[in-house]
Amino acid sequence: MPSPIPDNSNPTIFVSAGEASGDHYGAQLITALKAELPQATFLGLGGLEMEAAGQQRVVRAEDVAHMGITEILRHIPKIYASYRRLIRAIRERKPDVAVLIDFPDVNFRLAKELHRQGVPVVYFVSPQLWAWKKRRLRWVQERVSKMMVIFPFEQPFYQARGVDAEFVGHPLAELPRPSSRREEFAARYGLNPNKIWIALLPGSRRKEIQANLPTMLEAAKQLSLNPAVPPEMLEPRRESVVMATFHVTSSKGMLGRSCYEFLLPVASTLNPEVIRETISSLPQPTVRPVLVSDAREALYHATVGVVASGTATVQAAVIGNPFVVVYKVSPLTFRLAKRLVSYPPEIPAPMDEHGNLPIAMANLIAGRRIVPELLQENFTPEKLADLLRSWLADPAKLAAVRQDLHALRLQLEPGKPGETAITRVKTAVLQLLGETCV
């Protein structure tokens, strides 16, 4: 069905995104809207991608996207001044519609001013109000005209609470799987294509690397010294839609060599030296992972993965190979999180034997634990190595997880051929413009 074209062919559209993923989505949306409304003006908060797409940046995203309490405190005067500039722009330019993308600490406050000025608000990528900070739900009810959500359980959650919400699919589920062949990937990074590859994703920030990588590498060491199977070599059996599977071609033993190689993707926001420093600080000898540049490729070519809780777990889920979710923070932070986090009836999420709710998005979407989680004191080298060993020794178990993840990916897709999350958001914006121009 063609998109509705508003009577106002040169509207002013306010778009706000403060993080890298939001900047990417915002740029795609601006491009899509300009194809329908070439005379439209775009302004607001954005990054370099949104500027390149045609946004007049009132505030640069890189000036306000500070992570951590100390960084925020140090930059409070600059952040507040940037916020005031955005408020002035809303009052002076009087946009016809606004699109706010994630980044709730700033965007919810902008939504308050936009609502006060009578500007309809489309919110794309909902903050996780269904898990915590539920008091902000009232802000959504009061300030947001249309909530565009990327997880299927979010639509009934919001609709049951009086919010006009629409599930648009997850942008990561729209991406084709990596096209590189195993041999090509191996040659690029000096890997042995006949070994089992295990992907390690400890996080994208220094603190996450320091908290997660040592345990991952100690587990890798234990697994290498006592492998799941004693093959000297493994070889690809076939390339399937979901992944490359493997079978044992020799059982002569290890011959002093590990049958595993460990892939460690380095996030673009992270200095590789942080990883090298962390590895150097560990007791020697230790496993030295192969640093690679693309997390999606690493997850695709690896037989299994170990992924720190966060967006990377969604990335791993849509790639479709089995993975373990790990999570470790300070004991105080973990105790506070257990007290604050709860799930609504729309998310059937039973506790495990340790009294922990699931945190992996794959498990929340599925309504059951399809990938294992090792949280806090249970995230130990021994438990991780044992879990990986049991998986790698049981091809049927791995195949069952792949089937579950394949079904989950289908749940995250938009649903109609030719549609994407961005085209659905574009349609919502055009509809609101049509209503305001009548």
Short mmCIF file of C-alpha atoms in Angstrom, two decimals:
data_model
loop_
_atom_site.label_atom_id
_atom_site.label_comp_id
_atom_site.label_asym_id
_atom_site.label_seq_id
_atom_site.Cartn_x
_atom_site.Cartn_y
_atom_site.Cartn_z
CA MET A 1 0.00 0.00 0.00
CA PRO A 2 1.50 3.38 -0.93
CA SER A 3 2.49 5.76 1.84
CA PRO A 4 0.03 8.56 2.62
CA ILE A 5 1.31 11.91 1.32
CA PRO A 6 0.45 14.88 3.53
CA ASP A 7 -0.95 18.09 2.10
CA ASN A 8 2.05 20.01 3.49
CA SER A 9 4.86 19.11 1.07
CA ASN A 10 7.56 21.09 2.90
CA PRO A 11 7.12 20.20 6.59
CA THR A 12 9.66 20.71 9.35
CA ILE A 13 10.52 17.40 11.02
CA PHE A 14 12.38 17.23 14.32
CA VAL A 15 14.51 14.08 14.72
CA SER A 16 16.50 13.24 17.85
CA ALA A 17 19.00 10.40 18.32
CA GLY A 18 21.94 10.43 20.70
CA GLU A 19 23.70 7.10 20.19
CA ALA A 20 25.43 5.38 17.27
CA SER A 21 22.59 2.95 16.49
CA GLY A 22 20.02 5.74 16.71
CA ASP A 23 22.10 7.93 14.41
CA HIS A 24 22.14 5.09 11.87
CA TYR A 25 18.36 4.58 12.08
CA GLY A 26 17.76 8.33 11.98
CA ALA A 27 19.81 8.70 8.81
CA GLN A 28 17.85 5.89 7.15
CA LEU A 29 14.55 7.51 8.15
CA ILE A 30 15.57 10.95 6.89
CA THR A 31 16.58 9.44 3.55
CA ALA A 32 13.26 7.57 3.29
CA LEU A 33 11.22 10.66 4.14
CA LYS A 34 13.16 12.87 1.72
CA ALA A 35 12.22 10.47 -1.09
CA GLU A 36 8.54 11.26 -0.34
CA LEU A 37 9.00 14.88 0.77
CA PRO A 38 12.04 16.36 -1.01
CA GLN A 39 11.26 19.85 0.33
CA ALA A 40 11.07 18.75 3.98
CA THR A 41 13.39 20.31 6.54
CA PHE A 42 15.01 18.12 9.21
CA LEU A 43 16.55 19.43 12.40
CA GLY A 44 17.40 18.26 15.90
CA LEU A 45 19.92 16.09 17.71
CA GLY A 46 21.96 13.67 15.62
CA GLY A 47 25.30 12.26 14.61
CA LEU A 48 27.40 12.43 11.48
CA GLU A 49 25.20 9.96 9.58
CA MET A 50 22.08 12.04 10.15
CA GLU A 51 23.93 15.19 9.13
CA ALA A 52 25.09 13.52 5.92
CA ALA A 53 21.47 12.48 5.24
CA GLY A 54 20.34 16.09 5.45
CA GLN A 55 19.65 16.96 9.09
CA GLN A 56 20.42 20.45 10.38
CA ARG A 57 22.11 19.49 13.62
CA VAL A 58 21.05 21.84 16.39
CA VAL A 59 23.12 19.68 18.75
CA ARG A 60 25.74 17.08 17.85
CA ALA A 61 25.13 13.64 19.32
CA GLU A 62 28.81 13.25 20.13
CA ASP A 63 28.52 16.21 22.53
CA VAL A 64 25.83 14.61 24.72
CA ALA A 65 26.30 10.84 24.48
CA HIS A 66 28.39 10.45 27.64
CA MET A 67 28.34 7.14 29.45
CA GLY A 68 28.87 6.65 33.19
CA ILE A 69 28.07 8.83 36.19
CA THR A 70 31.44 10.57 36.42
CA GLU A 71 31.42 11.44 32.72
CA ILE A 72 27.88 12.82 32.96
CA LEU A 73 28.71 14.91 36.05
CA ARG A 74 31.76 16.36 34.36
CA HIS A 75 29.74 17.33 31.29
CA ILE A 76 26.54 18.53 32.98
CA PRO A 77 26.96 22.24 32.00
CA LYS A 78 27.57 21.31 28.36
CA ILE A 79 24.72 18.78 28.29
CA TYR A 80 22.27 21.25 29.84
CA ALA A 81 23.29 23.98 27.39
CA SER A 82 22.74 21.55 24.50
CA TYR A 83 19.32 20.62 25.87
CA ARG A 84 18.32 24.29 26.10
CA ARG A 85 19.35 24.79 22.45
CA LEU A 86 17.07 21.96 21.41
CA ILE A 87 14.18 23.44 23.41
CA ARG A 88 14.73 26.84 21.78
CA ALA A 89 14.76 25.23 18.34
CA ILE A 90 11.44 23.47 19.05
CA ARG A 91 9.84 26.72 20.19
CA GLU A 92 11.22 28.84 17.35
CA ARG A 93 10.94 26.40 14.44
CA LYS A 94 7.65 24.78 15.55
CA PRO A 95 8.12 21.40 13.81
CA ASP A 96 5.14 19.67 12.27
CA VAL A 97 6.10 16.27 13.71
CA ALA A 98 8.93 14.80 15.80
CA VAL A 99 10.69 11.43 15.76
CA LEU A 100 12.57 10.48 18.92
CA ILE A 101 14.86 7.45 18.70
CA ASP A 102 15.75 5.61 21.93
CA PHE A 103 18.05 7.77 24.19
CA PRO A 104 15.32 8.16 26.85
CA ASP A 105 17.13 10.41 29.35
CA VAL A 106 17.10 13.25 26.80
CA ASN A 107 14.24 12.26 24.52
CA PHE A 108 11.57 11.92 27.22
CA ARG A 109 12.31 15.49 28.30
CA LEU A 110 12.17 16.71 24.73
CA ALA A 111 8.84 14.89 24.36
CA LYS A 112 7.47 16.98 27.23
CA GLU A 113 8.25 20.23 25.39
CA LEU A 114 7.06 18.87 22.05
CA HIS A 115 3.74 17.83 23.62
CA ARG A 116 3.42 21.26 25.23
CA GLN A 117 3.87 22.84 21.79
CA GLY A 118 1.28 20.54 20.23
CA VAL A 119 3.80 18.59 18.13
CA PRO A 120 2.87 14.92 17.54
CA VAL A 121 5.64 12.57 18.64
CA VAL A 122 6.69 9.25 17.11
CA TYR A 123 8.98 7.31 19.45
CA PHE A 124 11.09 4.63 17.75
CA VAL A 125 12.94 1.93 19.77
CA SER A 126 11.24 1.93 23.14
CA PRO A 127 13.30 2.12 26.30
CA GLN A 128 12.85 -0.99 28.44
CA LEU A 129 10.09 0.44 30.62
CA TRP A 130 8.56 -3.03 30.84
CA ALA A 131 11.55 -4.12 32.97
CA TRP A 132 12.25 -1.09 35.14
CA LYS A 133 11.59 2.65 35.51
CA LYS A 134 7.90 1.90 34.99
CA ARG A 135 7.08 5.33 36.39
CA ARG A 136 8.11 6.67 32.99
CA LEU A 137 5.17 4.84 31.42
CA ARG A 138 3.03 7.82 32.39
CA TRP A 139 5.34 10.02 30.31
CA VAL A 140 4.72 7.81 27.28
CA GLN A 141 0.97 7.92 27.82
CA GLU A 142 1.00 11.72 28.06
CA ARG A 143 3.63 12.70 25.51
CA VAL A 144 3.91 10.07 22.75
CA SER A 145 1.48 9.91 19.83
CA LYS A 146 2.82 6.67 18.38
CA MET A 147 5.24 4.18 19.93
CA MET A 148 7.09 2.10 17.32
CA VAL A 149 8.55 -0.97 19.04
CA ILE A 150 11.12 -3.54 17.90
CA PHE A 151 10.27 -6.49 20.17
CA PRO A 152 6.97 -8.33 19.68
CA PHE A 153 5.91 -8.40 23.36
CA GLU A 154 6.18 -4.60 23.59
CA GLN A 155 3.10 -3.97 21.45
CA PRO A 156 0.61 -5.77 23.75
CA PHE A 157 2.41 -4.31 26.78
CA TYR A 158 1.81 -0.74 25.62
CA GLN A 159 -1.62 -1.32 24.12
CA ALA A 160 -2.89 -2.78 27.40
CA ARG A 161 -1.82 0.48 29.04
CA GLY A 162 -3.53 2.83 26.61
CA VAL A 163 -0.57 3.62 24.32
CA ASP A 164 -0.90 3.51 20.53
CA ALA A 165 1.94 1.06 19.83
CA GLU A 166 2.99 -0.84 16.73
CA PHE A 167 5.55 -3.63 16.38
CA VAL A 168 7.67 -2.81 13.31
CA GLY A 169 10.28 -5.58 13.45
CA HIS A 170 13.87 -5.40 14.61
CA PRO A 171 16.34 -3.74 12.20
CA LEU A 172 18.96 -6.40 12.97
CA ALA A 173 16.60 -9.12 11.71
CA GLU A 174 16.43 -7.37 8.34
CA LEU A 175 20.15 -7.68 7.69
CA PRO A 176 21.27 -10.57 5.47
CA ARG A 177 23.63 -13.00 7.10
CA PRO A 178 27.33 -12.45 6.28
CA SER A 179 28.28 -13.67 2.82
CA SER A 180 31.95 -14.46 3.43
CA ARG A 181 32.98 -18.10 3.09
CA ARG A 182 34.68 -19.89 5.97
CA GLU A 183 37.93 -20.34 4.06
CA GLU A 184 37.97 -16.66 3.08
CA PHE A 185 37.39 -15.58 6.69
CA ALA A 186 40.12 -17.95 7.87
CA ALA A 187 42.63 -16.59 5.36
CA ARG A 188 41.85 -13.00 6.33
CA TYR A 189 42.70 -13.57 10.00
CA GLY A 190 45.18 -16.46 9.84
CA LEU A 191 42.74 -18.99 11.27
CA ASN A 192 42.64 -22.73 10.78
CA PRO A 193 39.34 -23.56 9.01
CA ASN A 194 39.52 -27.15 10.30
CA LYS A 195 39.26 -26.13 13.95
CA ILE A 196 36.18 -25.35 16.02
CA TRP A 197 35.78 -21.58 16.32
CA ILE A 198 34.25 -20.09 19.45
CA ALA A 199 33.28 -16.39 19.47
CA LEU A 200 33.91 -14.34 22.61
CA LEU A 201 32.01 -11.05 22.94
CA PRO A 202 32.89 -9.53 26.33
CA GLY A 203 31.32 -6.13 25.62
CA SER A 204 32.18 -2.85 23.94
CA ARG A 205 33.40 -0.79 26.90
CA ARG A 206 36.59 -0.94 28.94
CA LYS A 207 34.80 -1.93 32.16
CA GLU A 208 32.97 -4.75 30.39
CA ILE A 209 36.22 -6.06 28.92
CA GLN A 210 37.89 -6.02 32.34
CA ALA A 211 34.89 -7.68 34.02
CA ASN A 212 34.17 -10.40 31.44
CA LEU A 213 37.20 -11.21 29.32
CA PRO A 214 39.41 -12.82 32.03
CA THR A 215 36.68 -15.34 32.93
CA MET A 216 36.05 -16.08 29.25
CA LEU A 217 39.75 -16.70 28.57
CA GLU A 218 40.20 -18.90 31.64
CA ALA A 219 37.21 -20.96 30.49
CA ALA A 220 38.78 -21.13 27.01
CA LYS A 221 42.00 -22.42 28.57
CA GLN A 222 40.17 -25.10 30.57
CA LEU A 223 38.19 -26.16 27.50
CA SER A 224 41.38 -26.40 25.41
CA LEU A 225 43.14 -28.52 28.01
CA ASN A 226 40.15 -30.83 28.40
CA PRO A 227 38.18 -30.66 25.13
CA ALA A 228 34.70 -31.93 24.51
CA VAL A 229 35.93 -34.29 21.79
CA PRO A 230 39.45 -35.44 20.95
CA PRO A 231 39.61 -34.71 17.23
CA GLU A 232 42.80 -33.52 15.60
CA MET A 233 40.82 -31.87 12.85
CA LEU A 234 37.29 -30.87 12.01
CA GLU A 235 35.96 -29.94 8.61
CA PRO A 236 32.81 -28.27 7.27
CA ARG A 237 30.11 -30.79 6.46
CA ARG A 238 27.75 -28.39 4.72
CA GLU A 239 26.75 -24.75 4.51
CA SER A 240 23.14 -24.33 5.61
CA VAL A 241 20.92 -21.29 5.69
CA VAL A 242 21.61 -20.93 9.37
CA MET A 243 25.27 -21.88 9.79
CA ALA A 244 28.13 -24.17 8.85
CA THR A 245 27.97 -27.46 10.77
CA PHE A 246 30.91 -29.74 11.45
CA HIS A 247 31.83 -33.35 11.97
CA VAL A 248 34.87 -35.11 13.37
CA THR A 249 37.34 -36.37 10.73
CA SER A 250 39.99 -37.74 13.06
CA SER A 251 40.15 -39.04 16.60
CA LYS A 252 43.90 -39.34 17.10
CA GLY A 253 43.93 -36.99 20.07
CA MET A 254 45.16 -33.47 20.58
CA LEU A 255 48.85 -34.01 19.74
CA GLY A 256 49.68 -31.04 21.95
CA ARG A 257 47.45 -28.67 20.00
CA SER A 258 44.04 -27.26 20.83
CA CYS A 259 41.22 -28.12 18.46
CA TYR A 260 39.67 -24.70 19.19
CA GLU A 261 40.34 -21.14 18.09
CA PHE A 262 38.71 -18.21 19.83
CA LEU A 263 37.46 -15.17 17.91
CA LEU A 264 37.17 -11.82 19.66
CA PRO A 265 35.44 -9.03 17.71
CA VAL A 266 36.70 -5.54 18.57
CA ALA A 267 33.94 -2.91 18.70
CA SER A 268 34.59 0.22 16.66
CA THR A 269 34.22 2.27 19.85
CA LEU A 270 36.96 0.30 21.65
CA ASN A 271 40.73 0.68 21.46
CA PRO A 272 42.22 -2.80 20.82
CA GLU A 273 44.96 -1.90 23.29
CA VAL A 274 42.41 -2.31 26.10
CA ILE A 275 42.05 -5.97 25.14
CA ARG A 276 45.80 -6.48 24.85
CA GLU A 277 46.37 -4.90 28.26
CA THR A 278 43.72 -7.11 29.84
CA ILE A 279 45.25 -10.25 28.33
CA SER A 280 48.76 -9.23 29.41
CA SER A 281 47.58 -8.83 33.01
CA LEU A 282 46.39 -12.46 33.21
CA PRO A 283 48.44 -15.33 34.64
CA GLN A 284 50.47 -16.96 31.89
CA PRO A 285 50.11 -19.05 29.87
CA THR A 286 46.69 -18.02 28.67
CA VAL A 287 44.59 -18.40 25.55
CA ARG A 288 45.19 -15.60 23.09
CA PRO A 289 42.07 -14.92 21.02
CA VAL A 290 42.22 -13.81 17.42
CA LEU A 291 41.00 -10.21 17.15
CA VAL A 292 38.53 -9.67 14.30
CA SER A 293 36.68 -6.58 13.13
CA ASP A 294 33.11 -7.78 12.54
CA ALA A 295 31.00 -9.29 15.33
CA ARG A 296 28.35 -10.57 12.93
CA GLU A 297 30.93 -12.48 10.87
CA ALA A 298 32.49 -13.95 14.02
CA LEU A 299 29.10 -15.10 15.32
CA TYR A 300 28.17 -16.53 11.92
CA HIS A 301 31.32 -18.57 11.44
CA ALA A 302 31.69 -19.68 15.08
CA THR A 303 30.15 -22.97 16.18
CA VAL A 304 29.13 -21.40 19.50
CA GLY A 305 29.50 -17.99 21.14
CA VAL A 306 29.86 -16.47 24.59
CA VAL A 307 28.14 -13.08 24.66
CA ALA A 308 27.94 -10.45 27.39
CA SER A 309 24.40 -9.27 28.07
CA GLY A 310 23.38 -6.34 25.88
CA THR A 311 22.54 -5.54 22.27
CA ALA A 312 25.08 -8.13 21.10
CA THR A 313 22.77 -10.90 22.35
CA VAL A 314 20.11 -9.80 19.84
CA GLN A 315 22.80 -9.74 17.16
CA ALA A 316 23.77 -13.29 18.12
CA ALA A 317 20.16 -14.44 18.20
CA VAL A 318 19.37 -13.30 14.66
CA ILE A 319 22.62 -14.79 13.32
CA GLY A 320 21.29 -18.08 14.68
CA ASN A 321 24.25 -20.01 16.11
CA PRO A 322 24.08 -21.20 19.75
CA PHE A 323 25.48 -18.84 22.38
CA VAL A 324 25.75 -18.46 26.13
CA VAL A 325 24.78 -15.16 27.78
CA VAL A 326 27.05 -13.98 30.59
CA TYR A 327 26.75 -11.03 32.95
CA LYS A 328 28.85 -9.77 35.84
CA VAL A 329 28.70 -6.45 37.70
CA SER A 330 29.49 -5.34 41.24
CA PRO A 331 27.57 -7.27 43.95
CA LEU A 332 25.75 -4.08 45.02
CA THR A 333 24.65 -3.28 41.45
CA PHE A 334 23.42 -6.84 40.96
CA ARG A 335 21.43 -6.79 44.22
CA LEU A 336 19.83 -3.47 43.26
CA ALA A 337 18.98 -4.77 39.79
CA LYS A 338 17.29 -7.85 41.25
CA ARG A 339 15.14 -5.59 43.43
CA LEU A 340 14.25 -3.13 40.67
CA VAL A 341 13.68 -5.38 37.65
CA SER A 342 10.33 -7.10 37.20
CA TYR A 343 8.40 -8.19 34.12
CA PRO A 344 4.72 -7.66 33.25
CA PRO A 345 2.30 -10.50 32.37
CA GLU A 346 3.11 -9.99 28.67
CA ILE A 347 6.58 -11.48 29.33
CA PRO A 348 6.38 -14.99 30.82
CA ALA A 349 9.77 -15.09 32.53
CA PRO A 350 10.16 -17.66 35.31
CA MET A 351 13.11 -17.43 37.69
CA ASP A 352 15.94 -19.96 37.55
CA GLU A 353 17.05 -22.12 40.49
CA HIS A 354 19.15 -19.20 41.80
CA GLY A 355 16.19 -16.81 41.92
CA ASN A 356 17.30 -14.86 38.83
CA LEU A 357 14.92 -13.60 36.15
CA PRO A 358 16.11 -14.14 32.57
CA ILE A 359 17.91 -11.16 31.04
CA ALA A 360 18.69 -12.40 27.51
CA MET A 361 16.33 -10.89 24.98
CA ALA A 362 16.12 -14.23 23.17
CA ASN A 363 14.69 -15.82 26.32
CA LEU A 364 12.26 -12.94 26.95
CA ILE A 365 10.90 -13.09 23.41
CA ALA A 366 10.61 -16.88 23.41
CA GLY A 367 8.98 -16.90 26.86
CA ARG A 368 11.36 -19.67 27.91
CA ARG A 369 15.09 -20.20 28.24
CA ILE A 370 16.34 -21.17 24.79
CA VAL A 371 19.91 -20.01 25.50
CA PRO A 372 21.67 -20.50 28.84
CA GLU A 373 22.53 -17.59 31.13
CA LEU A 374 25.45 -17.52 33.55
CA LEU A 375 24.88 -14.56 35.83
CA GLN A 376 27.09 -13.02 38.48
CA GLU A 377 28.57 -15.70 40.81
CA ASN A 378 27.54 -18.40 38.34
CA PHE A 379 29.69 -16.85 35.63
CA THR A 380 32.86 -18.79 36.46
CA PRO A 381 35.49 -20.37 34.18
CA GLU A 382 34.55 -23.84 35.37
CA LYS A 383 30.81 -23.48 34.73
CA LEU A 384 31.33 -21.82 31.36
CA ALA A 385 33.85 -24.45 30.22
CA ASP A 386 31.58 -27.28 31.37
CA LEU A 387 28.59 -25.79 29.54
CA LEU A 388 30.53 -25.33 26.29
CA ARG A 389 31.99 -28.82 26.61
CA SER A 390 28.54 -30.38 27.02
CA TRP A 391 27.24 -28.48 23.99
CA LEU A 392 30.15 -29.35 21.73
CA ALA A 393 29.87 -33.03 22.64
CA ASP A 394 26.18 -33.12 21.70
CA PRO A 395 25.37 -32.09 18.08
CA ALA A 396 21.66 -32.75 18.67
CA LYS A 397 21.61 -30.20 21.50
CA LEU A 398 23.27 -27.59 19.27
CA ALA A 399 20.81 -28.32 16.46
CA ALA A 400 17.85 -27.80 18.81
CA VAL A 401 19.15 -24.38 19.86
CA ARG A 402 19.64 -23.39 16.22
CA GLN A 403 16.04 -24.33 15.46
CA ASP A 404 14.80 -22.22 18.38
CA LEU A 405 16.88 -19.24 17.26
CA HIS A 406 15.68 -19.57 13.67
CA ALA A 407 12.07 -19.41 14.89
CA LEU A 408 12.93 -16.40 17.01
CA ARG A 409 14.44 -14.55 14.04
CA LEU A 410 11.15 -15.01 12.17
CA GLN A 411 9.35 -13.39 15.13
CA LEU A 412 11.60 -10.34 14.84
CA GLU A 413 11.02 -9.74 11.15
CA PRO A 414 8.50 -7.04 10.07
CA GLY A 415 6.03 -9.55 8.68
CA LYS A 416 5.20 -8.23 5.20
CA PRO A 417 7.47 -8.64 2.14
CA GLY A 418 9.23 -5.44 1.22
CA GLU A 419 8.59 -3.78 4.57
CA THR A 420 11.27 -2.69 6.99
CA ALA A 421 11.17 -1.08 10.40
CA ILE A 422 12.20 2.21 8.78
CA THR A 423 9.42 2.12 6.16
CA ARG A 424 6.88 1.45 8.93
CA VAL A 425 8.15 4.45 10.92
CA LYS A 426 8.12 6.57 7.76
CA THR A 427 4.46 5.65 7.18
CA ALA A 428 3.56 6.63 10.74
CA VAL A 429 5.28 10.01 10.31
CA LEU A 430 3.48 10.68 7.04
CA GLN A 431 0.14 9.75 8.57
CA LEU A 432 0.66 12.15 11.46
CA LEU A 433 1.71 14.88 9.02
CA GLY A 434 -1.46 14.26 7.04
CA GLU A 435 -3.56 14.65 10.19
CA THR A 436 -1.83 17.89 11.23
CA CYS A 437 -2.16 19.37 7.75
CA VAL A 438 -5.93 18.81 7.42
#
